Amino acid sequence: MPEPLIEMREVSRRYDEGPPALHEVSLRVAPGESVAVLGPSGSGKSTLLNLLAGLDRPTAGTVTVDGVRVDQLGEAASARYRRARIGLVFQFFNLLDDLTVADNVMLPAQLAGMARGTAQRRAAELLGALGVDRHAGAYPGRLSGGERQRVAVARALMNRPALLLADEPTGALDTAAGADVRRLLAELHADGQTIILVTHDLVLAETCATRTVRLLDGRIADDTAAELVR
Amino acid sequence: MSALSRVVRSGVGRRRVPTVVIGLVVMIAVTSAVLGASLMVASRDPFDRAFGQQRGAHLSAQFDAGAVTPAQLAASARADGVAASAGPFPTTQVTLREQRGRRLPPMAVVGRAAPDGAVDRPELTAGRWASAPGEIVLAVDPGRQGPPVPLGATWTLPDLPGTPTVTLVGKARSVSGTADAWVTPAQVAAWTTAGGPRGYQMLYRFRAAGTTAQVEAGRAAVAGAVPAGALTGAVSWLTTRRDATERTVLLVPFLIAFGVLGVVMAVFIVGNVIAGAISAATRRIGILKALGFTPAQVVRAYLGQALVPAGVGVAAGLGLGTVLTKPILNQTDRVYGTADSGVALGVHLVVAAGALLVVTVTAWAAAARAGRLRSVDALAVGRTPRPGRGRWAARWTARLPLPRPLTLGLAHPFARPLRSASVVAAIAFGAAAVTFAVGLSVSLNRIQEVEDVADVRVMPRFEGSREGPGGGPPPGGTPVGEEPPSLDGPAVVAALTAQPGTGDYVGLAQTEVTVPGVTGALDAVGVTGTNAGRYYRMVSGSWLTGPGQIVVATPFLTATGTRVGDTVTLTGRGVEIAVRIVGEAFNVDGDGMQVVTDLATLHAAEPDLAPATYFVTVRPGTDREAYATGLGEALRPAGADATTVSHEPDEMLLIIGTLTGLLSLMLVVVAGLGVLNVVVLETRERVHDLGVHKALGMTPRQMTAMVVASVVVTGLAGGAAGTAIGVAVQRAVLDAMAGGAGFALPASVTDAYRPVDLLLFGLGGLVIAVGGALLPAGWAARTRTAVALRTE
């Protein structure tokens, strides 16, 4: 196996006095892989995603992404890590309603210090590639769910992240829009983008993921990559 | 516990920031109101109150000890119209010499066993009363702090045999101004036996003393009760009152203005914050209504939530206000000569009731409005701004060549214009208050600067003078029937010209004239010197350019119905002098009725009139003390002496300065709290958006910058508006205050602000805004992204 893009070693995350959200989870993901993380509600899927994004820190264990020890980052460093290496796609898009589509897409690049003109060109390129360039000057509230998610994906790809993290990307979409987003993610993976998908959507997992990790009560219950090794 | 009580308790407990802000703001507002109201109470007829408190003397009479006996003087208490008397007290005049050798001007010393009696009860301000030979109590001048002389200080009496020593054991204040110093009667006897001048003082209160005629009648009755010629001088309380009123003529309206400012600001700010806090809770109100609360229950719940912290704030504010007001009241007491012990109970009651009423009315109005909202509308409030609002600003700021977090923040206020308006109002209050307070203080200082132009005063070298210890006027003014001694003008001018370091000087000769249309005599001052105009501030017209011209103050123009450019006729010693009014000056002397003219003008009526005083301004870099000493020596052959003029800050200015600082600080804090309240609310409402920003890579520093930038526009707008309002209010208040006293102020006094000052005050609004936003900006920066993203 090539040098992993993600390496989680015996990672645990416990909130207060309850049972651990994650318990001694170890996971290696190679560059270019597309991994679907499945599991029932409360199994630890979102916690795993948050740890990879640097939005949360593990109680124990180490998380390394693209050579960065994410579990050791402070607030500012994790913000810089996210904007340099991570693209985030959310179930409810999390587009900022008071910014235009183009401004939403440009935001991660501008936070990283990219000049407005450069960011505009990159955003236009992405919006065009994702088929929503006609909405560049519109506000998110006027777009359909599928279009909003495409805009969210464009925003996630703005800084050419090494890793795309998607949390239930089809969860808030109707069937047609869901299929549209599935195709989009599959295309991204085909272009070599490393993707971690947290989803309940088995069709999405089958369409876009080359590997499936199933979580149950904070532990990895099933990992198709391990089965392949066996 | 009812559902309503539970809501109130949870609202107070869980919404800590609004609760704390309401409590703090009410506390500061109440403190400010206690201060303001107390000042208004203290400023009510201060001289009359002080005179009443000390049972002041309507007539301070001086008798020749060789012409009358103590028994005859005691019997004068039964003269017609006399209601009460004190004395006879033995008097003398002594000259004290400091340890370093400097002679103080001669002072009138009265021998009194105790500061009590039926008339004139001097109030001890420090130390104790003299009880043994060698002890002295100095009279404190209400208007000046003067150089601090510590208790225990000693002086010698160089003119008496054996050069005896006296020790300062106390300081006292007599509203009637009956002495420069007090010692025991035995001490006066010892000094006069050794050769000092002897006299007796009797102090009288008359049954009727409201007019000059009544006091004069009383004086005549007293004079008739003693051997002819025994009464050598008498000072009417009306003269003392006029002098004291001159000193406080502007102070009283200033302090009243500050008091009103404190109270008005309290009302506005409490209203603003309460309304803001309630409107911030609109969404919660929607939830309550969805759960079945009636509009009336909503109103009661939010009234309770506002009144609980407000009640605590009122209690704390009353306590803090009392503590802070005490030293300021002490200062006003010193200026007024009053002896008010502290904040009146009535002030406490009125302020407490007023504050709670304001809170109740504002909270009721805001909660009633929220209570009437449909639940669905109330629930929609407080999440995301209504679509479309402020997007033009977001588009516009996005193009600014600034880091993106800043441009994002700059657009925020436009998304919620009403709420931003409340922030602007809070900041404007603070900026306006600071601008107004500083402007008022500067104006007052400008008035004082005129008095500080002179460095050295030249007066006749007294033999038996009653010059005060600080170089001030004789206690009680020039005694009735006495002409002020004059100087040998040419000799003084020659000495001044020869003395190195002399800058400008003005000689003042005083007499009385009558003017058609004005009852009674007016003070007329003849000036002579190198640049007399610099000692007066002109309101309009020009300074004197020669004889036949006069400069007067506004009350004179009002009383005589004249204007600058008119000609009036002065009558002095039966001689009519036609003069033209060439200028209007700001001059409170003689209640603004004083006539200032060239000395040569008055020579037409009084050819021998000569200056009694010269004021000298030394050249920059000249040692005032050394100059005065040298000039004094040079003037000795001419029978004159020179003393430095105290440039100690006027007590009135100290009060204004203290008030300015205190009030400004309080209002700035309150304005900052108002901003804090709103930004906390904004931060809470936008926490999800903040989480998105952080998820997209916004660092804590960028987050802080964005939140702080969100108050920049409101801060600048509030600062600009507040500065403009402050300047307008300063002008209006100054005009009203001066107009109330019958004066017009010169532009140099009213124009208190330089452009750079206005710029700084405007930027002060930004400082208040940023100060208020820093705390919530820190909270936003520390918000856990994962938690924020789950908030919806």
JSON list of N, CA and C in Angstrom, two decimals, chain B residues 44-52 175-176 237 240-242 244-245 248 336 338:
[
{"chain": "B", "resi": 44, "resn": "ARG", "atom": "N", "xyz": [-28.64, 74.74, 44.58]},
{"chain": "B", "resi": 44, "resn": "ARG", "atom": "CA", "xyz": [-29.81, 75.60, 44.77]},
{"chain": "B", "resi": 44, "resn": "ARG", "atom": "C", "xyz": [-29.46, 76.70, 45.78]},
{"chain": "B", "resi": 45, "resn": "ASP", "atom": "N", "xyz": [-29.37, 77.93, 45.33]},
{"chain": "B", "resi": 45, "resn": "ASP", "atom": "CA", "xyz": [-29.10, 79.10, 46.18]},
{"chain": "B", "resi": 45, "resn": "ASP", "atom": "C", "xyz": [-27.98, 78.81, 47.19]},
{"chain": "B", "resi": 46, "resn": "PRO", "atom": "N", "xyz": [-26.81, 78.46, 46.70]},
{"chain": "B", "resi": 46, "resn": "PRO", "atom": "CA", "xyz": [-25.77, 78.00, 47.63]},
{"chain": "B", "resi": 46, "resn": "PRO", "atom": "C", "xyz": [-25.37, 79.05, 48.67]},
{"chain": "B", "resi": 47, "resn": "PHE", "atom": "N", "xyz": [-25.25, 80.30, 48.25]},
{"chain": "B", "resi": 47, "resn": "PHE", "atom": "CA", "xyz": [-24.80, 81.29, 49.23]},
{"chain": "B", "resi": 47, "resn": "PHE", "atom": "C", "xyz": [-25.84, 81.45, 50.34]},
{"chain": "B", "resi": 48, "resn": "ASP", "atom": "N", "xyz": [-27.09, 81.56, 49.94]},
{"chain": "B", "resi": 48, "resn": "ASP", "atom": "CA", "xyz": [-28.14, 81.78, 50.94]},
{"chain": "B", "resi": 48, "resn": "ASP", "atom": "C", "xyz": [-28.23, 80.59, 51.90]},
{"chain": "B", "resi": 49, "resn": "ARG", "atom": "N", "xyz": [-28.04, 79.38, 51.34]},
{"chain": "B", "resi": 49, "resn": "ARG", "atom": "CA", "xyz": [-28.09, 78.21, 52.23]},
{"chain": "B", "resi": 49, "resn": "ARG", "atom": "C", "xyz": [-26.92, 78.23, 53.19]},
{"chain": "B", "resi": 50, "resn": "ALA", "atom": "N", "xyz": [-25.73, 78.52, 52.64]},
{"chain": "B", "resi": 50, "resn": "ALA", "atom": "CA", "xyz": [-24.55, 78.56, 53.50]},
{"chain": "B", "resi": 50, "resn": "ALA", "atom": "C", "xyz": [-24.68, 79.67, 54.54]},
{"chain": "B", "resi": 51, "resn": "PHE", "atom": "N", "xyz": [-25.22, 80.79, 54.10]},
{"chain": "B", "resi": 51, "resn": "PHE", "atom": "CA", "xyz": [-25.37, 81.92, 55.02]},
{"chain": "B", "resi": 51, "resn": "PHE", "atom": "C", "xyz": [-26.35, 81.55, 56.14]},
{"chain": "B", "resi": 52, "resn": "GLY", "atom": "N", "xyz": [-27.39, 80.85, 55.75]},
{"chain": "B", "resi": 52, "resn": "GLY", "atom": "CA", "xyz": [-28.36, 80.41, 56.76]},
{"chain": "B", "resi": 52, "resn": "GLY", "atom": "C", "xyz": [-27.76, 79.38, 57.70]},
{"chain": "B", "resi": 175, "resn": "VAL", "atom": "N", "xyz": [-18.76, 82.18, 55.87]},
{"chain": "B", "resi": 175, "resn": "VAL", "atom": "CA", "xyz": [-19.46, 82.68, 54.69]},
{"chain": "B", "resi": 175, "resn": "VAL", "atom": "C", "xyz": [-19.50, 84.20, 54.73]},
{"chain": "B", "resi": 176, "resn": "SER", "atom": "N", "xyz": [-19.59, 84.75, 55.94]},
{"chain": "B", "resi": 176, "resn": "SER", "atom": "CA", "xyz": [-19.67, 86.21, 56.08]},
{"chain": "B", "resi": 176, "resn": "SER", "atom": "C", "xyz": [-18.32, 86.86, 55.86]},
{"chain": "B", "resi": 237, "resn": "TRP", "atom": "N", "xyz": [-23.74, 92.27, 54.35]},
{"chain": "B", "resi": 237, "resn": "TRP", "atom": "CA", "xyz": [-23.78, 90.90, 53.82]},
{"chain": "B", "resi": 237, "resn": "TRP", "atom": "C", "xyz": [-24.17, 90.92, 52.34]},
{"chain": "B", "resi": 240, "resn": "THR", "atom": "N", "xyz": [-20.97, 91.01, 50.46]},
{"chain": "B", "resi": 240, "resn": "THR", "atom": "CA", "xyz": [-20.35, 89.69, 50.50]},
{"chain": "B", "resi": 240, "resn": "THR", "atom": "C", "xyz": [-21.09, 88.73, 49.55]},
{"chain": "B", "resi": 241, "resn": "ARG", "atom": "N", "xyz": [-22.40, 88.83, 49.60]},
{"chain": "B", "resi": 241, "resn": "ARG", "atom": "CA", "xyz": [-23.21, 87.96, 48.76]},
{"chain": "B", "resi": 241, "resn": "ARG", "atom": "C", "xyz": [-22.94, 88.23, 47.28]},
{"chain": "B", "resi": 242, "resn": "ARG", "atom": "N", "xyz": [-22.84, 89.52, 46.92]},
{"chain": "B", "resi": 242, "resn": "ARG", "atom": "CA", "xyz": [-22.57, 89.85, 45.53]},
{"chain": "B", "resi": 242, "resn": "ARG", "atom": "C", "xyz": [-21.24, 89.26, 45.08]},
{"chain": "B", "resi": 244, "resn": "ALA", "atom": "N", "xyz": [-19.66, 86.70, 46.35]},
{"chain": "B", "resi": 244, "resn": "ALA", "atom": "CA", "xyz": [-19.74, 85.23, 46.29]},
{"chain": "B", "resi": 244, "resn": "ALA", "atom": "C", "xyz": [-20.54, 84.80, 45.06]},
{"chain": "B", "resi": 245, "resn": "THR", "atom": "N", "xyz": [-21.60, 85.50, 44.77]},
{"chain": "B", "resi": 245, "resn": "THR", "atom": "CA", "xyz": [-22.43, 85.14, 43.63]},
{"chain": "B", "resi": 245, "resn": "THR", "atom": "C", "xyz": [-21.66, 85.30, 42.34]},
{"chain": "B", "resi": 248, "resn": "THR", "atom": "N", "xyz": [-19.79, 82.21, 41.75]},
{"chain": "B", "resi": 248, "resn": "THR", "atom": "CA", "xyz": [-20.51, 80.99, 41.40]},
{"chain": "B", "resi": 248, "resn": "THR", "atom": "C", "xyz": [-21.56, 81.25, 40.32]},
{"chain": "B", "resi": 336, "resn": "TYR", "atom": "N", "xyz": [-19.05, 76.63, 47.59]},
{"chain": "B", "resi": 336, "resn": "TYR", "atom": "CA", "xyz": [-20.24, 77.38, 47.97]},
{"chain": "B", "resi": 336, "resn": "TYR", "atom": "C", "xyz": [-20.17, 77.88, 49.41]},
{"chain": "B", "resi": 338, "resn": "THR", "atom": "N", "xyz": [-21.09, 75.92, 51.72]},
{"chain": "B", "resi": 338, "resn": "THR", "atom": "CA", "xyz": [-22.20, 75.23, 52.37]},
{"chain": "B", "resi": 338, "resn": "THR", "atom": "C", "xyz": [-21.67, 74.05, 53.18]}
]
